[in-house]
């Protein structure tokens, strides 16, 4: 299923024609995001310093701020799930920013990318809940009153199943909308129309990555809390 924003010509199309793999564009841009992150990780691994500077300072600021935010909202148990949350945020952020490069498209402007990440979130927070509470995790679906348990079980199950769909469509709709506006502005006014808007798009793409992070954190918090 293809749901990416079509461009007249993108780097992914040229690369795919050369390699002959027949892969959709969003796969190449997702790989590009992974390559960027792995490269940054390898660069930082051999240059860690007690007094951070440059790229290390940027990553420490982002990671430290997100960790404090997570622990404040979840508690000390948030440190156990923070690596997953942080990796998801940074990965989405980089994929979003790639869409700002002329000739590229954001992998998150394709519903398939977002659906895969949303399913990972769904599986992970339920796994964490089952790991901590065992069979008692089912109490999270049964509500506070025993008399309403059968009804709440159905409603909560539907609500949880809808979460991946909500995560997928929210990120997809916002990022693809921004990509469409960016393309239209570039067609109408290649320089004057797009350059000032880049700052707004950078802010918007950052906010969308943070919203995905925050919703995932809320789901994890619910799975870690005691059922009432």
PDB file of C-alpha atoms in Angstrom:
ATOM      1  CA  UNK A   1       0.000   0.000   0.000  1.00  0.00           C
ATOM      2  CA  UNK A   2       1.560   3.276  -1.116  1.00  0.00           C
ATOM      3  CA  UNK A   3       0.607   6.400   0.751  1.00  0.00           C
ATOM      4  CA  UNK A   4       3.639   8.644   0.432  1.00  0.00           C
ATOM      5  CA  UNK A   5       3.632  12.148  -0.973  1.00  0.00           C
ATOM      6  CA  UNK A   6       4.503  11.899  -4.685  1.00  0.00           C
ATOM      7  CA  UNK A   7       7.236  14.173  -6.021  1.00  0.00           C
ATOM      8  CA  UNK A   8       8.024  14.905  -9.683  1.00  0.00           C
ATOM      9  CA  UNK A   9      11.482  13.503  -9.034  1.00  0.00           C
ATOM     10  CA  UNK A  10      13.131  12.389  -5.816  1.00  0.00           C
ATOM     11  CA  UNK A  11      16.511  10.928  -5.010  1.00  0.00           C
ATOM     12  CA  UNK A  12      14.825   7.673  -4.032  1.00  0.00           C
ATOM     13  CA  UNK A  13      13.432   7.250  -7.539  1.00  0.00           C
ATOM     14  CA  UNK A  14      16.885   7.736  -9.072  1.00  0.00           C
ATOM     15  CA  UNK A  15      18.522   5.339  -6.607  1.00  0.00           C
ATOM     16  CA  UNK A  16      15.822   2.729  -7.094  1.00  0.00           C
ATOM     17  CA  UNK A  17      16.234   2.897 -10.870  1.00  0.00           C
ATOM     18  CA  UNK A  18      19.992   2.361 -10.480  1.00  0.00           C
ATOM     19  CA  UNK A  19      19.655  -0.509  -8.005  1.00  0.00           C
ATOM     20  CA  UNK A  20      16.537  -2.030  -9.525  1.00  0.00           C
ATOM     21  CA  UNK A  21      15.151  -3.090  -6.142  1.00  0.00           C
ATOM     22  CA  UNK A  22      11.617  -1.851  -6.737  1.00  0.00           C
ATOM     23  CA  UNK A  23      11.288  -0.513  -3.192  1.00  0.00           C
ATOM     24  CA  UNK A  24       8.876   2.316  -2.276  1.00  0.00           C
ATOM     25  CA  UNK A  25      10.453   5.738  -1.580  1.00  0.00           C
ATOM     26  CA  UNK A  26       9.684   5.787   2.152  1.00  0.00           C
ATOM     27  CA  UNK A  27      11.905   2.737   2.692  1.00  0.00           C
ATOM     28  CA  UNK A  28      14.950   4.559   1.318  1.00  0.00           C
ATOM     29  CA  UNK A  29      14.303   7.604   3.489  1.00  0.00           C
ATOM     30  CA  UNK A  30      13.824   5.421   6.553  1.00  0.00           C
ATOM     31  CA  UNK A  31      17.172   3.754   5.775  1.00  0.00           C
ATOM     32  CA  UNK A  32      18.720   7.200   5.362  1.00  0.00           C
ATOM     33  CA  UNK A  33      17.488   8.193   8.819  1.00  0.00           C
ATOM     34  CA  UNK A  34      19.001   5.020  10.293  1.00  0.00           C
ATOM     35  CA  UNK A  35      22.312   5.657   8.522  1.00  0.00           C
ATOM     36  CA  UNK A  36      22.424   9.211   9.898  1.00  0.00           C
ATOM     37  CA  UNK A  37      21.740   8.032  13.453  1.00  0.00           C
ATOM     38  CA  UNK A  38      24.223   5.143  13.309  1.00  0.00           C
ATOM     39  CA  UNK A  39      26.873   7.492  11.880  1.00  0.00           C
ATOM     40  CA  UNK A  40      26.298  10.023  14.669  1.00  0.00           C
ATOM     41  CA  UNK A  41      26.457   7.235  17.256  1.00  0.00           C
ATOM     42  CA  UNK A  42      29.755   5.930  15.884  1.00  0.00           C
ATOM     43  CA  UNK A  43      31.217   9.433  15.758  1.00  0.00           C
ATOM     44  CA  UNK A  44      30.243  10.151  19.357  1.00  0.00           C
ATOM     45  CA  UNK A  45      31.286   6.749  20.695  1.00  0.00           C
ATOM     46  CA  UNK A  46      34.975   7.456  20.241  1.00  0.00           C
ATOM     47  CA  UNK A  47      34.829  11.111  21.268  1.00  0.00           C
ATOM     48  CA  UNK A  48      32.934  11.120  24.566  1.00  0.00           C
ATOM     49  CA  UNK A  49      34.157  13.783  26.982  1.00  0.00           C
ATOM     50  CA  UNK A  50      33.399  14.742  30.579  1.00  0.00           C
ATOM     51  CA  UNK A  51      32.737  18.275  29.400  1.00  0.00           C
ATOM     52  CA  UNK A  52      30.484  17.760  26.378  1.00  0.00           C
ATOM     53  CA  UNK A  53      30.802  19.925  23.329  1.00  0.00           C
ATOM     54  CA  UNK A  54      29.421  20.077  19.820  1.00  0.00           C
ATOM     55  CA  UNK A  55      27.351  17.088  18.772  1.00  0.00           C
ATOM     56  CA  UNK A  56      27.699  15.386  22.167  1.00  0.00           C
ATOM     57  CA  UNK A  57      26.266  18.452  23.860  1.00  0.00           C
ATOM     58  CA  UNK A  58      23.283  18.471  21.485  1.00  0.00           C
ATOM     59  CA  UNK A  59      22.456  14.826  22.116  1.00  0.00           C
ATOM     60  CA  UNK A  60      23.007  15.077  25.869  1.00  0.00           C
ATOM     61  CA  UNK A  61      20.683  18.076  26.033  1.00  0.00           C
ATOM     62  CA  UNK A  62      17.942  16.274  24.096  1.00  0.00           C
ATOM     63  CA  UNK A  63      18.317  12.939  25.889  1.00  0.00           C
ATOM     64  CA  UNK A  64      18.723  14.502  29.336  1.00  0.00           C
ATOM     65  CA  UNK A  65      15.672  16.708  28.887  1.00  0.00           C
ATOM     66  CA  UNK A  66      13.529  13.827  27.653  1.00  0.00           C
ATOM     67  CA  UNK A  67      14.698  11.580  30.496  1.00  0.00           C
ATOM     68  CA  UNK A  68      13.833  14.180  33.128  1.00  0.00           C
ATOM     69  CA  UNK A  69      10.419  14.669  31.517  1.00  0.00           C
ATOM     70  CA  UNK A  70       9.794  10.914  31.483  1.00  0.00           C
ATOM     71  CA  UNK A  71      10.850  10.366  35.100  1.00  0.00           C
ATOM     72  CA  UNK A  72       8.765  13.337  36.231  1.00  0.00           C
ATOM     73  CA  UNK A  73       5.633  11.864  34.644  1.00  0.00           C
ATOM     74  CA  UNK A  74       6.159   8.102  35.152  1.00  0.00           C
ATOM     75  CA  UNK A  75       8.482   7.964  38.133  1.00  0.00           C
ATOM     76  CA  UNK A  76      11.732   6.064  38.538  1.00  0.00           C
ATOM     77  CA  UNK A  77      10.298   3.144  36.559  1.00  0.00           C
ATOM     78  CA  UNK A  78      10.356   5.487  33.584  1.00  0.00           C
ATOM     79  CA  UNK A  79      14.117   4.998  33.340  1.00  0.00           C
ATOM     80  CA  UNK A  80      13.548   1.358  32.345  1.00  0.00           C
ATOM     81  CA  UNK A  81      11.387   2.263  29.344  1.00  0.00           C
ATOM     82  CA  UNK A  82      13.159   5.525  28.472  1.00  0.00           C
ATOM     83  CA  UNK A  83      15.575   3.985  25.902  1.00  0.00           C
ATOM     84  CA  UNK A  84      12.601   2.881  23.798  1.00  0.00           C
ATOM     85  CA  UNK A  85      10.897   6.276  24.135  1.00  0.00           C
ATOM     86  CA  UNK A  86      14.056   8.226  23.330  1.00  0.00           C
ATOM     87  CA  UNK A  87      14.956   6.076  20.319  1.00  0.00           C
ATOM     88  CA  UNK A  88      11.426   6.466  18.949  1.00  0.00           C
ATOM     89  CA  UNK A  89      11.498  10.258  19.346  1.00  0.00           C
ATOM     90  CA  UNK A  90      14.899  10.777  17.724  1.00  0.00           C
ATOM     91  CA  UNK A  91      14.128   8.353  14.890  1.00  0.00           C
ATOM     92  CA  UNK A  92      10.846  10.104  14.063  1.00  0.00           C
ATOM     93  CA  UNK A  93      12.478  13.528  14.379  1.00  0.00           C
ATOM     94  CA  UNK A  94      15.220  12.670  11.880  1.00  0.00           C
ATOM     95  CA  UNK A  95      12.724  11.153   9.430  1.00  0.00           C
ATOM     96  CA  UNK A  96      10.587  14.296   9.719  1.00  0.00           C
ATOM     97  CA  UNK A  97      13.546  16.598   9.070  1.00  0.00           C
ATOM     98  CA  UNK A  98      14.627  14.640   5.989  1.00  0.00           C
ATOM     99  CA  UNK A  99      11.392  15.787   4.358  1.00  0.00           C
ATOM    100  CA  UNK A 100      12.733  19.365   4.448  1.00  0.00           C
ATOM    101  CA  UNK A 101      15.589  18.489   2.091  1.00  0.00           C
ATOM    102  CA  UNK A 102      14.717  19.346  -1.535  1.00  0.00           C
ATOM    103  CA  UNK A 103      14.292  16.142  -3.541  1.00  0.00           C
ATOM    104  CA  UNK A 104      13.555  14.090  -0.428  1.00  0.00           C
ATOM    105  CA  UNK A 105      10.377  12.993   1.295  1.00  0.00           C
ATOM    106  CA  UNK A 106       9.727  12.310   4.967  1.00  0.00           C
ATOM    107  CA  UNK A 107       9.322   8.599   5.622  1.00  0.00           C
ATOM    108  CA  UNK A 108       6.662   9.566   8.150  1.00  0.00           C
ATOM    109  CA  UNK A 109       4.607  11.042   5.291  1.00  0.00           C
ATOM    110  CA  UNK A 110       3.801   7.430   4.443  1.00  0.00           C
ATOM    111  CA  UNK A 111       1.185   5.587   6.485  1.00  0.00           C
ATOM    112  CA  UNK A 112       3.129   2.304   6.350  1.00  0.00           C
ATOM    113  CA  UNK A 113       6.101   3.723   8.276  1.00  0.00           C
ATOM    114  CA  UNK A 114       3.866   5.155  10.963  1.00  0.00           C
ATOM    115  CA  UNK A 115       1.776   1.989  11.224  1.00  0.00           C
ATOM    116  CA  UNK A 116       4.924  -0.072  11.830  1.00  0.00           C
ATOM    117  CA  UNK A 117       6.054   2.249  14.637  1.00  0.00           C
ATOM    118  CA  UNK A 118       2.564   2.371  16.146  1.00  0.00           C
ATOM    119  CA  UNK A 119       2.416  -1.437  16.220  1.00  0.00           C
ATOM    120  CA  UNK A 120       5.816  -1.496  17.952  1.00  0.00           C
ATOM    121  CA  UNK A 121       4.447   0.880  20.581  1.00  0.00           C
ATOM    122  CA  UNK A 122       1.296  -1.232  21.029  1.00  0.00           C
ATOM    123  CA  UNK A 123       3.273  -4.461  21.451  1.00  0.00           C
ATOM    124  CA  UNK A 124       5.884  -2.862  23.719  1.00  0.00           C
ATOM    125  CA  UNK A 125       3.608  -1.183  26.270  1.00  0.00           C
ATOM    126  CA  UNK A 126       1.425  -4.289  26.560  1.00  0.00           C
ATOM    127  CA  UNK A 127       4.543  -6.431  26.942  1.00  0.00           C
ATOM    128  CA  UNK A 128       5.778  -4.142  29.729  1.00  0.00           C
ATOM    129  CA  UNK A 129       2.395  -4.353  31.456  1.00  0.00           C
ATOM    130  CA  UNK A 130       2.230  -8.142  31.222  1.00  0.00           C
ATOM    131  CA  UNK A 131       5.855  -8.432  32.355  1.00  0.00           C
ATOM    132  CA  UNK A 132       5.160  -6.405  35.497  1.00  0.00           C
ATOM    133  CA  UNK A 133       1.647  -7.565  36.431  1.00  0.00           C
ATOM    134  CA  UNK A 134       1.387 -10.990  34.821  1.00  0.00           C
ATOM    135  CA  UNK A 135      -2.189 -12.185  34.419  1.00  0.00           C
ATOM    136  CA  UNK A 136      -3.254  -9.329  36.707  1.00  0.00           C
ATOM    137  CA  UNK A 137      -2.626  -6.949  33.801  1.00  0.00           C
ATOM    138  CA  UNK A 138      -6.152  -7.768  32.625  1.00  0.00           C
ATOM    139  CA  UNK A 139      -7.435  -5.625  35.513  1.00  0.00           C
ATOM    140  CA  UNK A 140      -6.348  -2.585  33.504  1.00  0.00           C
ATOM    141  CA  UNK A 141      -9.145  -3.457  31.058  1.00  0.00           C
ATOM    142  CA  UNK A 142     -11.902  -4.157  33.597  1.00  0.00           C
ATOM    143  CA  UNK A 143     -12.549  -0.767  35.199  1.00  0.00           C
ATOM    144  CA  UNK A 144     -12.950   0.117  38.904  1.00  0.00           C
ATOM    145  CA  UNK A 145     -16.282  -1.683  39.484  1.00  0.00           C
ATOM    146  CA  UNK A 146     -16.785  -5.456  39.263  1.00  0.00           C
ATOM    147  CA  UNK A 147     -20.373  -5.010  38.039  1.00  0.00           C
ATOM    148  CA  UNK A 148     -19.154  -3.058  34.991  1.00  0.00           C
ATOM    149  CA  UNK A 149     -16.189  -5.335  34.275  1.00  0.00           C
ATOM    150  CA  UNK A 150     -17.737  -7.176  31.257  1.00  0.00           C
ATOM    151  CA  UNK A 151     -18.701  -3.897  29.583  1.00  0.00           C
ATOM    152  CA  UNK A 152     -15.420  -2.171  30.434  1.00  0.00           C
ATOM    153  CA  UNK A 153     -13.439  -5.136  29.127  1.00  0.00           C
ATOM    154  CA  UNK A 154     -15.010  -4.687  25.682  1.00  0.00           C
ATOM    155  CA  UNK A 155     -14.675  -0.889  25.714  1.00  0.00           C
ATOM    156  CA  UNK A 156     -11.079  -0.894  26.939  1.00  0.00           C
ATOM    157  CA  UNK A 157     -10.077  -3.563  24.421  1.00  0.00           C
ATOM    158  CA  UNK A 158     -11.513  -1.502  21.567  1.00  0.00           C
ATOM    159  CA  UNK A 159      -9.843   1.606  22.975  1.00  0.00           C
ATOM    160  CA  UNK A 160      -6.436  -0.064  23.117  1.00  0.00           C
ATOM    161  CA  UNK A 161      -6.777  -1.509  19.622  1.00  0.00           C
ATOM    162  CA  UNK A 162      -7.627   1.980  18.332  1.00  0.00           C
ATOM    163  CA  UNK A 163      -4.424   3.441  19.760  1.00  0.00           C
ATOM    164  CA  UNK A 164      -2.119   2.251  16.934  1.00  0.00           C
ATOM    165  CA  UNK A 165      -4.582   3.654  14.395  1.00  0.00           C
ATOM    166  CA  UNK A 166      -4.660   6.980  16.225  1.00  0.00           C
ATOM    167  CA  UNK A 167      -0.864   7.194  16.411  1.00  0.00           C
ATOM    168  CA  UNK A 168      -0.542   6.270  12.736  1.00  0.00           C
ATOM    169  CA  UNK A 169      -3.075   8.705  11.308  1.00  0.00           C
ATOM    170  CA  UNK A 170      -2.132  11.635  13.555  1.00  0.00           C
ATOM    171  CA  UNK A 171       1.521  11.573  12.527  1.00  0.00           C
ATOM    172  CA  UNK A 172       0.763  10.723   8.892  1.00  0.00           C
ATOM    173  CA  UNK A 173      -1.845  13.463   8.456  1.00  0.00           C
ATOM    174  CA  UNK A 174       0.252  16.228   9.981  1.00  0.00           C
ATOM    175  CA  UNK A 175       3.526  15.372   8.245  1.00  0.00           C
ATOM    176  CA  UNK A 176       1.964  14.739   4.850  1.00  0.00           C
ATOM    177  CA  UNK A 177      -0.006  17.966   5.149  1.00  0.00           C
ATOM    178  CA  UNK A 178       3.197  19.894   5.788  1.00  0.00           C
ATOM    179  CA  UNK A 179       4.902  18.168   2.857  1.00  0.00           C
ATOM    180  CA  UNK A 180       2.047  19.137   0.514  1.00  0.00           C
ATOM    181  CA  UNK A 181       2.163  22.764   1.651  1.00  0.00           C
ATOM    182  CA  UNK A 182       5.957  22.820   1.220  1.00  0.00           C
ATOM    183  CA  UNK A 183       5.736  21.482  -2.343  1.00  0.00           C
ATOM    184  CA  UNK A 184       2.998  23.972  -3.256  1.00  0.00           C
ATOM    185  CA  UNK A 185       4.977  26.888  -1.847  1.00  0.00           C
ATOM    186  CA  UNK A 186       8.079  25.763  -3.725  1.00  0.00           C
ATOM    187  CA  UNK A 187       6.107  25.635  -6.984  1.00  0.00           C
ATOM    188  CA  UNK A 188       4.589  29.097  -6.441  1.00  0.00           C
ATOM    189  CA  UNK A 189       7.673  30.831  -5.040  1.00  0.00           C
ATOM    190  CA  UNK A 190      10.761  28.570  -5.009  1.00  0.00           C
ATOM    191  CA  UNK A 191      12.873  30.678  -2.625  1.00  0.00           C
ATOM    192  CA  UNK A 192      10.787  33.437  -1.082  1.00  0.00           C
ATOM    193  CA  UNK A 193       7.858  31.124  -0.364  1.00  0.00           C
ATOM    194  CA  UNK A 194       9.724  28.252   1.250  1.00  0.00           C
ATOM    195  CA  UNK A 195      12.674  29.707   3.162  1.00  0.00           C
ATOM    196  CA  UNK A 196      10.672  31.613   5.819  1.00  0.00           C
ATOM    197  CA  UNK A 197       8.289  28.663   6.198  1.00  0.00           C
ATOM    198  CA  UNK A 198      11.158  26.274   6.920  1.00  0.00           C
ATOM    199  CA  UNK A 199      11.379  27.574  10.481  1.00  0.00           C
ATOM    200  CA  UNK A 200       7.679  26.897  11.055  1.00  0.00           C
ATOM    201  CA  UNK A 201       7.946  23.450   9.495  1.00  0.00           C
ATOM    202  CA  UNK A 202      10.953  22.594  11.664  1.00  0.00           C
ATOM    203  CA  UNK A 203       8.915  23.556  14.728  1.00  0.00           C
ATOM    204  CA  UNK A 204       5.877  21.610  13.473  1.00  0.00           C
ATOM    205  CA  UNK A 205       7.861  18.465  12.720  1.00  0.00           C
ATOM    206  CA  UNK A 206       9.534  18.645  16.135  1.00  0.00           C
ATOM    207  CA  UNK A 207       6.156  19.001  17.842  1.00  0.00           C
ATOM    208  CA  UNK A 208       4.746  15.994  15.963  1.00  0.00           C
ATOM    209  CA  UNK A 209       7.686  13.822  17.043  1.00  0.00           C
ATOM    210  CA  UNK A 210       7.194  14.977  20.636  1.00  0.00           C
ATOM    211  CA  UNK A 211       3.456  14.243  20.523  1.00  0.00           C
ATOM    212  CA  UNK A 212       4.194  10.673  19.391  1.00  0.00           C
ATOM    213  CA  UNK A 213       6.743  10.416  22.218  1.00  0.00           C
ATOM    214  CA  UNK A 214       4.321  11.825  24.796  1.00  0.00           C
ATOM    215  CA  UNK A 215       1.420   9.556  23.814  1.00  0.00           C
ATOM    216  CA  UNK A 216       3.711   6.528  23.938  1.00  0.00           C
ATOM    217  CA  UNK A 217       4.857   7.628  27.396  1.00  0.00           C
ATOM    218  CA  UNK A 218       1.234   7.926  28.552  1.00  0.00           C
ATOM    219  CA  UNK A 219       0.468   4.404  27.323  1.00  0.00           C
ATOM    220  CA  UNK A 220       3.542   3.059  29.112  1.00  0.00           C
ATOM    221  CA  UNK A 221       2.613   4.920  32.275  1.00  0.00           C
ATOM    222  CA  UNK A 222      -0.831   3.312  32.204  1.00  0.00           C
ATOM    223  CA  UNK A 223       0.626  -0.164  31.787  1.00  0.00           C
ATOM    224  CA  UNK A 224       3.053   0.366  34.696  1.00  0.00           C
ATOM    225  CA  UNK A 225       0.510   1.822  37.127  1.00  0.00           C
ATOM    226  CA  UNK A 226      -1.524  -0.319  39.480  1.00  0.00           C
ATOM    227  CA  UNK A 227      -5.031  -1.057  38.151  1.00  0.00           C
ATOM    228  CA  UNK A 228      -7.797   0.555  40.196  1.00  0.00           C
TER     229      UNK A 228
END
